[in-house]
Amino acid sequence: MAKRRVLLKLSGESLAGARKEGIDKSCLDSYAAAIKESVLLGNEIAIVIGGGNIFRGMAGAASGFDRVTGDSMGMLATVINSLALTASLQAIGQDALLLTAHPMSPIGSHYSAPVAKQALREGKVVLIAGGTGNPFFTTDTASVLRAIEIGADLMLKGTRVDGIYTADPEKDPSAKRFERITYDEVYARELKIMDLTAMTLARDNGLRIRVFNMDQEGNLVRLMKGEPLGTLVENE
Ligand code: UDP
């Protein structure tokens, strides 16, 4: 039976743990353990990580950098995060390969979809860093793009909440969680899951995305075992 190929998107902030900034080593180690277990369960795992715990282009623009420079700094932040998780995976004996959108040897190899797919088939976790390689995009867009390029069966978007709600559950206690929702309904209800560039790319290419709570220990492994946690977004 063919293995399930999954692209996991983690925000930069999720690596910061309670500190909200930088990289929390215990957080990193617990993600690495869960990812290794997911591979042992028979999944192929590619990972895209954001950079918001270190730098965001918009913040750079606000403090006087031009946007292109700020975004380059943000893309480099994603490489720092991905390098850290690659090292944590390797430290526990999980083979991992770091690929970067910009040529950055010897830090990582230059990304191409065939190289990523070959490494996944070999059982390596593949970290795809540097966003799309272009300013004015987000790592959500990068993860949708990479998921489509490598032919992922599913994208998992780890967030701080356990799925998509009718309203912000932190503000509205009557908000209800969707188990499944279509892209059309996400647009119609103006739900903010990802930026519209990422959403449209996912919808137009029929990528299925499951939004789940990454902060709750054990969730990633439960998902890999087939539990329907969070909210699934798909076309009709
Ligand atoms: N970025 C970019 N192009 C991309 C992806 C990311 O310029 O294709 C920059 C952008 O400045 C962004 C930063 O990298 O603010 C960090 O990415 P993101 O904000 O998506 O990280 P997250 O919120 O997931 O931590």
PDB file of C-alpha atoms and ligand atoms in Angstrom:
ATOM      1  CA  MET A   1       0.000   0.000   0.000  1.00  0.00           C
ATOM      2  CA  ALA A   2       1.310   3.473  -0.895  1.00  0.00           C
ATOM      3  CA  LYS A   3       2.283   5.553   2.102  1.00  0.00           C
ATOM      4  CA  ARG A   4       0.279   8.650   2.904  1.00  0.00           C
ATOM      5  CA  ARG A   5       2.212  11.799   2.015  1.00  0.00           C
ATOM      6  CA  VAL A   6       1.514  14.687   4.363  1.00  0.00           C
ATOM      7  CA  LEU A   7       2.759  18.260   4.384  1.00  0.00           C
ATOM      8  CA  LEU A   8       2.826  19.697   7.902  1.00  0.00           C
ATOM      9  CA  LYS A   9       2.756  23.493   8.273  1.00  0.00           C
ATOM     10  CA  LEU A  10       3.967  24.888  11.572  1.00  0.00           C
ATOM     11  CA  SER A  11       3.931  28.574  12.403  1.00  0.00           C
ATOM     12  CA  GLY A  12       7.165  30.081  13.636  1.00  0.00           C
ATOM     13  CA  GLU A  13       5.381  31.008  16.861  1.00  0.00           C
ATOM     14  CA  SER A  14       4.616  27.373  17.582  1.00  0.00           C
ATOM     15  CA  LEU A  15       8.374  26.790  18.036  1.00  0.00           C
ATOM     16  CA  ALA A  16       8.600  29.600  20.566  1.00  0.00           C
ATOM     17  CA  GLY A  17       6.409  27.871  23.144  1.00  0.00           C
ATOM     18  CA  ALA A  18       5.300  30.048  26.051  1.00  0.00           C
ATOM     19  CA  ARG A  19       8.075  32.574  25.384  1.00  0.00           C
ATOM     20  CA  LYS A  20       6.384  33.720  22.126  1.00  0.00           C
ATOM     21  CA  GLU A  21       9.803  34.577  20.649  1.00  0.00           C
ATOM     22  CA  GLY A  22      12.851  32.648  19.536  1.00  0.00           C
ATOM     23  CA  ILE A  23      13.056  28.871  19.732  1.00  0.00           C
ATOM     24  CA  ASP A  24      12.101  26.789  22.744  1.00  0.00           C
ATOM     25  CA  LYS A  25      14.250  23.652  22.776  1.00  0.00           C
ATOM     26  CA  SER A  26      11.747  21.501  24.677  1.00  0.00           C
ATOM     27  CA  CYS A  27       9.038  22.481  22.190  1.00  0.00           C
ATOM     28  CA  LEU A  28      11.310  21.537  19.322  1.00  0.00           C
ATOM     29  CA  ASP A  29      12.153  18.184  20.903  1.00  0.00           C
ATOM     30  CA  SER A  30       8.530  17.284  21.510  1.00  0.00           C
ATOM     31  CA  TYR A  31       7.660  18.100  17.864  1.00  0.00           C
ATOM     32  CA  ALA A  32      10.627  16.040  16.687  1.00  0.00           C
ATOM     33  CA  ALA A  33       9.477  13.032  18.753  1.00  0.00           C
ATOM     34  CA  ALA A  34       5.911  13.300  17.390  1.00  0.00           C
ATOM     35  CA  ILE A  35       7.169  13.623  13.808  1.00  0.00           C
ATOM     36  CA  LYS A  36       9.442  10.602  14.183  1.00  0.00           C
ATOM     37  CA  GLU A  37       6.528   8.560  15.540  1.00  0.00           C
ATOM     38  CA  SER A  38       4.387   9.707  12.589  1.00  0.00           C
ATOM     39  CA  VAL A  39       7.010   8.394  10.159  1.00  0.00           C
ATOM     40  CA  LEU A  40       7.136   5.071  12.034  1.00  0.00           C
ATOM     41  CA  LEU A  41       3.352   4.852  11.622  1.00  0.00           C
ATOM     42  CA  GLY A  42       3.943   4.720   7.846  1.00  0.00           C
ATOM     43  CA  ASN A  43       3.611   8.335   6.701  1.00  0.00           C
ATOM     44  CA  GLU A  44       5.840  10.427   4.470  1.00  0.00           C
ATOM     45  CA  ILE A  45       6.287  13.823   6.088  1.00  0.00           C
ATOM     46  CA  ALA A  46       7.344  17.130   4.568  1.00  0.00           C
ATOM     47  CA  ILE A  47       7.404  20.234   6.753  1.00  0.00           C
ATOM     48  CA  VAL A  48       7.144  23.959   6.086  1.00  0.00           C
ATOM     49  CA  ILE A  49       7.798  26.262   9.053  1.00  0.00           C
ATOM     50  CA  GLY A  50       7.051  29.979   9.321  1.00  0.00           C
ATOM     51  CA  GLY A  51       9.392  32.599  10.676  1.00  0.00           C
ATOM     52  CA  GLY A  52       7.133  34.814  12.784  1.00  0.00           C
ATOM     53  CA  ASN A  53       8.957  33.914  16.040  1.00  0.00           C
ATOM     54  CA  ILE A  54      12.064  35.597  14.613  1.00  0.00           C
ATOM     55  CA  PHE A  55      11.085  38.122  11.955  1.00  0.00           C
ATOM     56  CA  ARG A  56       8.127  39.162   9.806  1.00  0.00           C
ATOM     57  CA  GLY A  57       8.514  41.320   6.721  1.00  0.00           C
ATOM     58  CA  MET A  58       5.565  43.546   7.632  1.00  0.00           C
ATOM     59  CA  ALA A  59       7.144  44.326  11.013  1.00  0.00           C
ATOM     60  CA  GLY A  60      10.399  45.141   9.220  1.00  0.00           C
ATOM     61  CA  ALA A  61       8.565  47.476   6.851  1.00  0.00           C
ATOM     62  CA  ALA A  62       6.942  49.179   9.849  1.00  0.00           C
ATOM     63  CA  SER A  63      10.355  49.818  11.408  1.00  0.00           C
ATOM     64  CA  GLY A  64      11.847  51.334   8.263  1.00  0.00           C
ATOM     65  CA  PHE A  65      13.174  48.483   6.104  1.00  0.00           C
ATOM     66  CA  ASP A  66      11.810  48.283   2.624  1.00  0.00           C
ATOM     67  CA  ARG A  67       9.349  45.420   2.234  1.00  0.00           C
ATOM     68  CA  VAL A  68      11.572  43.328  -0.047  1.00  0.00           C
ATOM     69  CA  THR A  69      14.438  43.459   2.463  1.00  0.00           C
ATOM     70  CA  GLY A  70      12.085  42.705   5.349  1.00  0.00           C
ATOM     71  CA  ASP A  71      10.626  39.726   3.507  1.00  0.00           C
ATOM     72  CA  SER A  72      14.104  38.402   2.729  1.00  0.00           C
ATOM     73  CA  MET A  73      14.839  38.568   6.460  1.00  0.00           C
ATOM     74  CA  GLY A  74      11.565  36.736   7.146  1.00  0.00           C
ATOM     75  CA  MET A  75      12.460  34.009   4.640  1.00  0.00           C
ATOM     76  CA  LEU A  76      15.860  33.586   6.293  1.00  0.00           C
ATOM     77  CA  ALA A  77      14.069  33.247   9.654  1.00  0.00           C
ATOM     78  CA  THR A  78      12.211  30.221   8.266  1.00  0.00           C
ATOM     79  CA  VAL A  79      15.581  28.669   7.403  1.00  0.00           C
ATOM     80  CA  ILE A  80      16.800  29.139  10.998  1.00  0.00           C
ATOM     81  CA  ASN A  81      13.659  27.423  12.339  1.00  0.00           C
ATOM     82  CA  SER A  82      13.900  24.587   9.817  1.00  0.00           C
ATOM     83  CA  LEU A  83      17.582  24.066  10.581  1.00  0.00           C
ATOM     84  CA  ALA A  84      16.721  23.773  14.275  1.00  0.00           C
ATOM     85  CA  LEU A  85      14.006  21.156  13.697  1.00  0.00           C
ATOM     86  CA  THR A  86      16.219  19.251  11.237  1.00  0.00           C
ATOM     87  CA  ALA A  87      18.902  19.013  13.937  1.00  0.00           C
ATOM     88  CA  SER A  88      16.379  17.880  16.579  1.00  0.00           C
ATOM     89  CA  LEU A  89      15.097  15.143  14.269  1.00  0.00           C
ATOM     90  CA  GLN A  90      18.586  13.946  13.424  1.00  0.00           C
ATOM     91  CA  ALA A  91      19.535  13.955  17.124  1.00  0.00           C
ATOM     92  CA  ILE A  92      16.849  11.330  17.822  1.00  0.00           C
ATOM     93  CA  GLY A  93      17.854   9.190  14.855  1.00  0.00           C
ATOM     94  CA  GLN A  94      15.261  10.398  12.353  1.00  0.00           C
ATOM     95  CA  ASP A  95      16.762  11.002   8.913  1.00  0.00           C
ATOM     96  CA  ALA A  96      15.910  14.525   7.786  1.00  0.00           C
ATOM     97  CA  LEU A  97      16.803  16.648   4.778  1.00  0.00           C
ATOM     98  CA  LEU A  98      16.742  20.442   4.697  1.00  0.00           C
ATOM     99  CA  LEU A  99      15.852  21.993   1.331  1.00  0.00           C
ATOM    100  CA  THR A 100      15.846  25.741   0.759  1.00  0.00           C
ATOM    101  CA  ALA A 101      14.039  27.919  -1.768  1.00  0.00           C
ATOM    102  CA  HIS A 102      17.236  29.925  -2.349  1.00  0.00           C
ATOM    103  CA  PRO A 103      20.551  28.164  -3.036  1.00  0.00           C
ATOM    104  CA  MET A 104      22.200  28.048   0.392  1.00  0.00           C
ATOM    105  CA  SER A 105      24.675  25.180   0.289  1.00  0.00           C
ATOM    106  CA  PRO A 106      26.047  23.802   2.612  1.00  0.00           C
ATOM    107  CA  ILE A 107      23.261  24.845   5.013  1.00  0.00           C
ATOM    108  CA  GLY A 108      20.740  22.936   2.923  1.00  0.00           C
ATOM    109  CA  SER A 109      20.272  21.704  -0.642  1.00  0.00           C
ATOM    110  CA  HIS A 110      18.440  23.786  -3.213  1.00  0.00           C
ATOM    111  CA  TYR A 111      14.749  22.778  -3.291  1.00  0.00           C
ATOM    112  CA  SER A 112      13.266  20.908  -6.210  1.00  0.00           C
ATOM    113  CA  ALA A 113      10.128  18.787  -6.138  1.00  0.00           C
ATOM    114  CA  PRO A 114      11.826  15.634  -7.547  1.00  0.00           C
ATOM    115  CA  VAL A 115      14.577  15.801  -4.889  1.00  0.00           C
ATOM    116  CA  ALA A 116      11.965  16.266  -2.156  1.00  0.00           C
ATOM    117  CA  LYS A 117       9.858  13.353  -3.431  1.00  0.00           C
ATOM    118  CA  GLN A 118      12.850  11.017  -3.675  1.00  0.00           C
ATOM    119  CA  ALA A 119      13.898  11.821  -0.101  1.00  0.00           C
ATOM    120  CA  LEU A 120      10.338  11.206   1.136  1.00  0.00           C
ATOM    121  CA  ARG A 121      10.277   7.810  -0.589  1.00  0.00           C
ATOM    122  CA  GLU A 122      13.545   7.014   1.209  1.00  0.00           C
ATOM    123  CA  GLY A 123      11.843   7.658   4.560  1.00  0.00           C
ATOM    124  CA  LYS A 124      13.443  11.021   5.256  1.00  0.00           C
ATOM    125  CA  VAL A 125      11.527  13.905   6.779  1.00  0.00           C
ATOM    126  CA  VAL A 126      11.918  16.774   4.326  1.00  0.00           C
ATOM    127  CA  LEU A 127      11.994  20.334   5.647  1.00  0.00           C
ATOM    128  CA  ILE A 128      11.288  22.884   2.944  1.00  0.00           C
ATOM    129  CA  ALA A 129      12.512  26.306   4.051  1.00  0.00           C
ATOM    130  CA  GLY A 130      12.754  29.824   2.674  1.00  0.00           C
ATOM    131  CA  GLY A 131       9.047  30.214   1.880  1.00  0.00           C
ATOM    132  CA  THR A 132       8.258  30.470  -1.819  1.00  0.00           C
ATOM    133  CA  GLY A 133      11.573  32.256  -2.326  1.00  0.00           C
ATOM    134  CA  ASN A 134       9.731  35.466  -3.211  1.00  0.00           C
ATOM    135  CA  PRO A 135       8.725  38.541  -1.225  1.00  0.00           C
ATOM    136  CA  PHE A 136       5.053  39.445  -0.710  1.00  0.00           C
ATOM    137  CA  PHE A 137       4.080  35.835   0.001  1.00  0.00           C
ATOM    138  CA  THR A 138       3.533  33.937   3.254  1.00  0.00           C
ATOM    139  CA  THR A 139       4.652  30.551   4.468  1.00  0.00           C
ATOM    140  CA  ASP A 140       0.994  29.437   4.293  1.00  0.00           C
ATOM    141  CA  THR A 141       1.181  30.049   0.552  1.00  0.00           C
ATOM    142  CA  ALA A 142       4.568  28.313   0.453  1.00  0.00           C
ATOM    143  CA  SER A 143       3.197  25.255   2.220  1.00  0.00           C
ATOM    144  CA  VAL A 144       0.192  25.000  -0.106  1.00  0.00           C
ATOM    145  CA  LEU A 145       2.522  25.388  -3.094  1.00  0.00           C
ATOM    146  CA  ARG A 146       4.958  22.737  -1.849  1.00  0.00           C
ATOM    147  CA  ALA A 147       2.126  20.368  -0.889  1.00  0.00           C
ATOM    148  CA  ILE A 148       0.768  20.545  -4.432  1.00  0.00           C
ATOM    149  CA  GLU A 149       4.234  20.252  -6.012  1.00  0.00           C
ATOM    150  CA  ILE A 150       5.159  17.107  -4.088  1.00  0.00           C
ATOM    151  CA  GLY A 151       1.709  15.561  -4.552  1.00  0.00           C
ATOM    152  CA  ALA A 152       0.781  15.524  -0.860  1.00  0.00           C
ATOM    153  CA  ASP A 153      -2.460  13.745   0.008  1.00  0.00           C
ATOM    154  CA  LEU A 154      -3.155  16.231   2.762  1.00  0.00           C
ATOM    155  CA  MET A 155      -1.800  19.422   4.303  1.00  0.00           C
ATOM    156  CA  LEU A 156      -1.948  19.661   8.088  1.00  0.00           C
ATOM    157  CA  LYS A 157      -2.009  23.184   9.419  1.00  0.00           C
ATOM    158  CA  GLY A 158      -1.009  23.266  13.065  1.00  0.00           C
ATOM    159  CA  THR A 159      -2.504  26.244  14.926  1.00  0.00           C
ATOM    160  CA  ARG A 160      -3.273  27.320  18.487  1.00  0.00           C
ATOM    161  CA  VAL A 161      -6.980  26.442  18.176  1.00  0.00           C
ATOM    162  CA  ASP A 162      -8.543  23.068  17.528  1.00  0.00           C
ATOM    163  CA  GLY A 163     -10.085  23.848  14.146  1.00  0.00           C
ATOM    164  CA  ILE A 164     -12.252  26.354  12.303  1.00  0.00           C
ATOM    165  CA  TYR A 165     -15.141  27.978  14.151  1.00  0.00           C
ATOM    166  CA  THR A 166     -18.205  29.979  13.097  1.00  0.00           C
ATOM    167  CA  ALA A 167     -16.612  32.918  14.973  1.00  0.00           C
ATOM    168  CA  ASP A 168     -13.455  33.529  17.017  1.00  0.00           C
ATOM    169  CA  PRO A 169     -13.880  31.113  19.967  1.00  0.00           C
ATOM    170  CA  GLU A 170     -11.625  33.307  22.123  1.00  0.00           C
ATOM    171  CA  LYS A 171     -14.113  36.184  21.724  1.00  0.00           C
ATOM    172  CA  ASP A 172     -17.464  34.444  21.191  1.00  0.00           C
ATOM    173  CA  PRO A 173     -18.304  31.555  23.582  1.00  0.00           C
ATOM    174  CA  SER A 174     -21.229  30.447  21.375  1.00  0.00           C
ATOM    175  CA  ALA A 175     -18.877  29.814  18.406  1.00  0.00           C
ATOM    176  CA  LYS A 176     -19.190  26.297  16.947  1.00  0.00           C
ATOM    177  CA  ARG A 177     -16.424  24.227  15.395  1.00  0.00           C
ATOM    178  CA  PHE A 178     -16.824  22.781  11.892  1.00  0.00           C
ATOM    179  CA  GLU A 179     -15.781  19.154  11.425  1.00  0.00           C
ATOM    180  CA  ARG A 180     -15.629  19.756   7.690  1.00  0.00           C
ATOM    181  CA  ILE A 181     -16.116  22.856   5.559  1.00  0.00           C
ATOM    182  CA  THR A 182     -15.845  23.607   1.833  1.00  0.00           C
ATOM    183  CA  TYR A 183     -13.620  26.321   0.404  1.00  0.00           C
ATOM    184  CA  ASP A 184     -16.730  28.048  -0.984  1.00  0.00           C
ATOM    185  CA  GLU A 185     -18.199  28.256   2.501  1.00  0.00           C
ATOM    186  CA  VAL A 186     -14.944  29.586   3.940  1.00  0.00           C
ATOM    187  CA  TYR A 187     -15.101  32.411   1.356  1.00  0.00           C
ATOM    188  CA  ALA A 188     -18.829  33.018   1.872  1.00  0.00           C
ATOM    189  CA  ARG A 189     -18.432  33.284   5.654  1.00  0.00           C
ATOM    190  CA  GLU A 190     -15.209  35.290   5.289  1.00  0.00           C
ATOM    191  CA  LEU A 191     -13.434  32.950   7.718  1.00  0.00           C
ATOM    192  CA  LYS A 192      -9.785  33.785   8.220  1.00  0.00           C
ATOM    193  CA  ILE A 193      -7.863  30.519   8.017  1.00  0.00           C
ATOM    194  CA  MET A 194      -5.014  31.547   5.752  1.00  0.00           C
ATOM    195  CA  ASP A 195      -4.350  34.478   3.451  1.00  0.00           C
ATOM    196  CA  LEU A 196      -6.412  34.511   0.273  1.00  0.00           C
ATOM    197  CA  THR A 197      -3.442  33.701  -1.986  1.00  0.00           C
ATOM    198  CA  ALA A 198      -2.872  30.455  -0.079  1.00  0.00           C
ATOM    199  CA  MET A 199      -6.593  29.666   0.044  1.00  0.00           C
ATOM    200  CA  THR A 200      -7.135  30.199  -3.663  1.00  0.00           C
ATOM    201  CA  LEU A 201      -4.121  28.122  -4.644  1.00  0.00           C
ATOM    202  CA  ALA A 202      -5.364  25.297  -2.407  1.00  0.00           C
ATOM    203  CA  ARG A 203      -8.922  25.458  -3.732  1.00  0.00           C
ATOM    204  CA  ASP A 204      -7.929  25.645  -7.395  1.00  0.00           C
ATOM    205  CA  ASN A 205      -5.746  22.566  -7.011  1.00  0.00           C
ATOM    206  CA  GLY A 206      -8.127  20.557  -4.833  1.00  0.00           C
ATOM    207  CA  LEU A 207      -5.703  20.365  -1.892  1.00  0.00           C
ATOM    208  CA  ARG A 208      -7.330  19.107   1.305  1.00  0.00           C
ATOM    209  CA  ILE A 209      -6.235  20.895   4.474  1.00  0.00           C
ATOM    210  CA  ARG A 210      -6.850  19.821   8.042  1.00  0.00           C
ATOM    211  CA  VAL A 211      -6.574  22.596  10.628  1.00  0.00           C
ATOM    212  CA  PHE A 212      -5.777  21.295  14.111  1.00  0.00           C
ATOM    213  CA  ASN A 213      -4.343  22.282  17.481  1.00  0.00           C
ATOM    214  CA  MET A 214      -0.603  21.615  17.465  1.00  0.00           C
ATOM    215  CA  ASP A 215      -0.157  22.862  21.038  1.00  0.00           C
ATOM    216  CA  GLN A 216      -1.974  19.860  22.466  1.00  0.00           C
ATOM    217  CA  GLU A 217       0.543  17.096  22.994  1.00  0.00           C
ATOM    218  CA  GLY A 218      -0.287  13.897  21.128  1.00  0.00           C
ATOM    219  CA  ASN A 219      -2.503  15.496  18.467  1.00  0.00           C
ATOM    220  CA  LEU A 220      -0.100  15.023  15.566  1.00  0.00           C
ATOM    221  CA  VAL A 221       0.296  11.320  16.283  1.00  0.00           C
ATOM    222  CA  ARG A 222      -3.483  10.895  16.750  1.00  0.00           C
ATOM    223  CA  LEU A 223      -4.024  12.488  13.333  1.00  0.00           C
ATOM    224  CA  MET A 224      -1.450  10.211  11.755  1.00  0.00           C
ATOM    225  CA  LYS A 225      -3.355   7.246  13.169  1.00  0.00           C
ATOM    226  CA  GLY A 226      -6.411   8.521  11.277  1.00  0.00           C
ATOM    227  CA  GLU A 227      -8.366  10.347  13.991  1.00  0.00           C
ATOM    228  CA  PRO A 228     -10.400  13.175  12.450  1.00  0.00           C
ATOM    229  CA  LEU A 229      -9.229  15.982  14.746  1.00  0.00           C
ATOM    230  CA  GLY A 230      -9.840  19.653  13.977  1.00  0.00           C
ATOM    231  CA  THR A 231     -11.527  20.766  10.757  1.00  0.00           C
ATOM    232  CA  LEU A 232     -11.104  19.426   7.230  1.00  0.00           C
ATOM    233  CA  VAL A 233     -11.292  21.985   4.392  1.00  0.00           C
ATOM    234  CA  GLU A 234     -11.945  20.647   0.900  1.00  0.00           C
ATOM    235  CA  ASN A 235     -13.858  21.264  -2.309  1.00  0.00           C
ATOM    236  CA  GLU A 236     -17.369  19.765  -2.616  1.00  0.00           C
TER     237      GLU A 236
HETATM  238  N1  UDP B   1       8.071  35.363   3.571  1.00  0.00           N
HETATM  239  C1  UDP B   1       8.221  35.817   2.256  1.00  0.00           C
HETATM  240  N2  UDP B   1       7.901  34.983   1.222  1.00  0.00           N
HETATM  241  C2  UDP B   1       7.419  33.722   1.418  1.00  0.00           C
HETATM  242  C3  UDP B   1       7.237  33.279   2.746  1.00  0.00           C
HETATM  243  C4  UDP B   1       7.573  34.115   3.802  1.00  0.00           C
HETATM  244  O1  UDP B   1       8.645  36.940   2.021  1.00  0.00           O
HETATM  245  O2  UDP B   1       7.165  33.018   0.421  1.00  0.00           O
HETATM  246  C5  UDP B   1       8.508  36.227   4.677  1.00  0.00           C
HETATM  247  C6  UDP B   1       7.494  37.272   5.104  1.00  0.00           C
HETATM  248  O3  UDP B   1       8.189  38.441   5.442  1.00  0.00           O
HETATM  249  C7  UDP B   1       6.877  36.653   6.365  1.00  0.00           C
HETATM  250  C8  UDP B   1       8.062  35.934   6.961  1.00  0.00           C
HETATM  251  O4  UDP B   1       8.783  35.432   5.831  1.00  0.00           O
HETATM  252  O5  UDP B   1       6.374  37.624   7.235  1.00  0.00           O
HETATM  253  C9  UDP B   1       7.730  34.801   7.895  1.00  0.00           C
HETATM  254  O6  UDP B   1       6.734  33.991   7.354  1.00  0.00           O
HETATM  255  P1  UDP B   1       5.245  33.915   7.985  1.00  0.00           P
HETATM  256  O7  UDP B   1       4.824  35.278   8.453  1.00  0.00           O
HETATM  257  O8  UDP B   1       4.364  33.232   7.009  1.00  0.00           O
HETATM  258  O9  UDP B   1       5.512  32.992   9.241  1.00  0.00           O
HETATM  259  P2  UDP B   1       4.498  32.422  10.352  1.00  0.00           P
HETATM  260  O10 UDP B   1       3.417  33.460  10.576  1.00  0.00           O
HETATM  261  O11 UDP B   1       3.899  31.151   9.804  1.00  0.00           O
HETATM  262  O12 UDP B   1       5.380  32.183  11.527  1.00  0.00           O
END
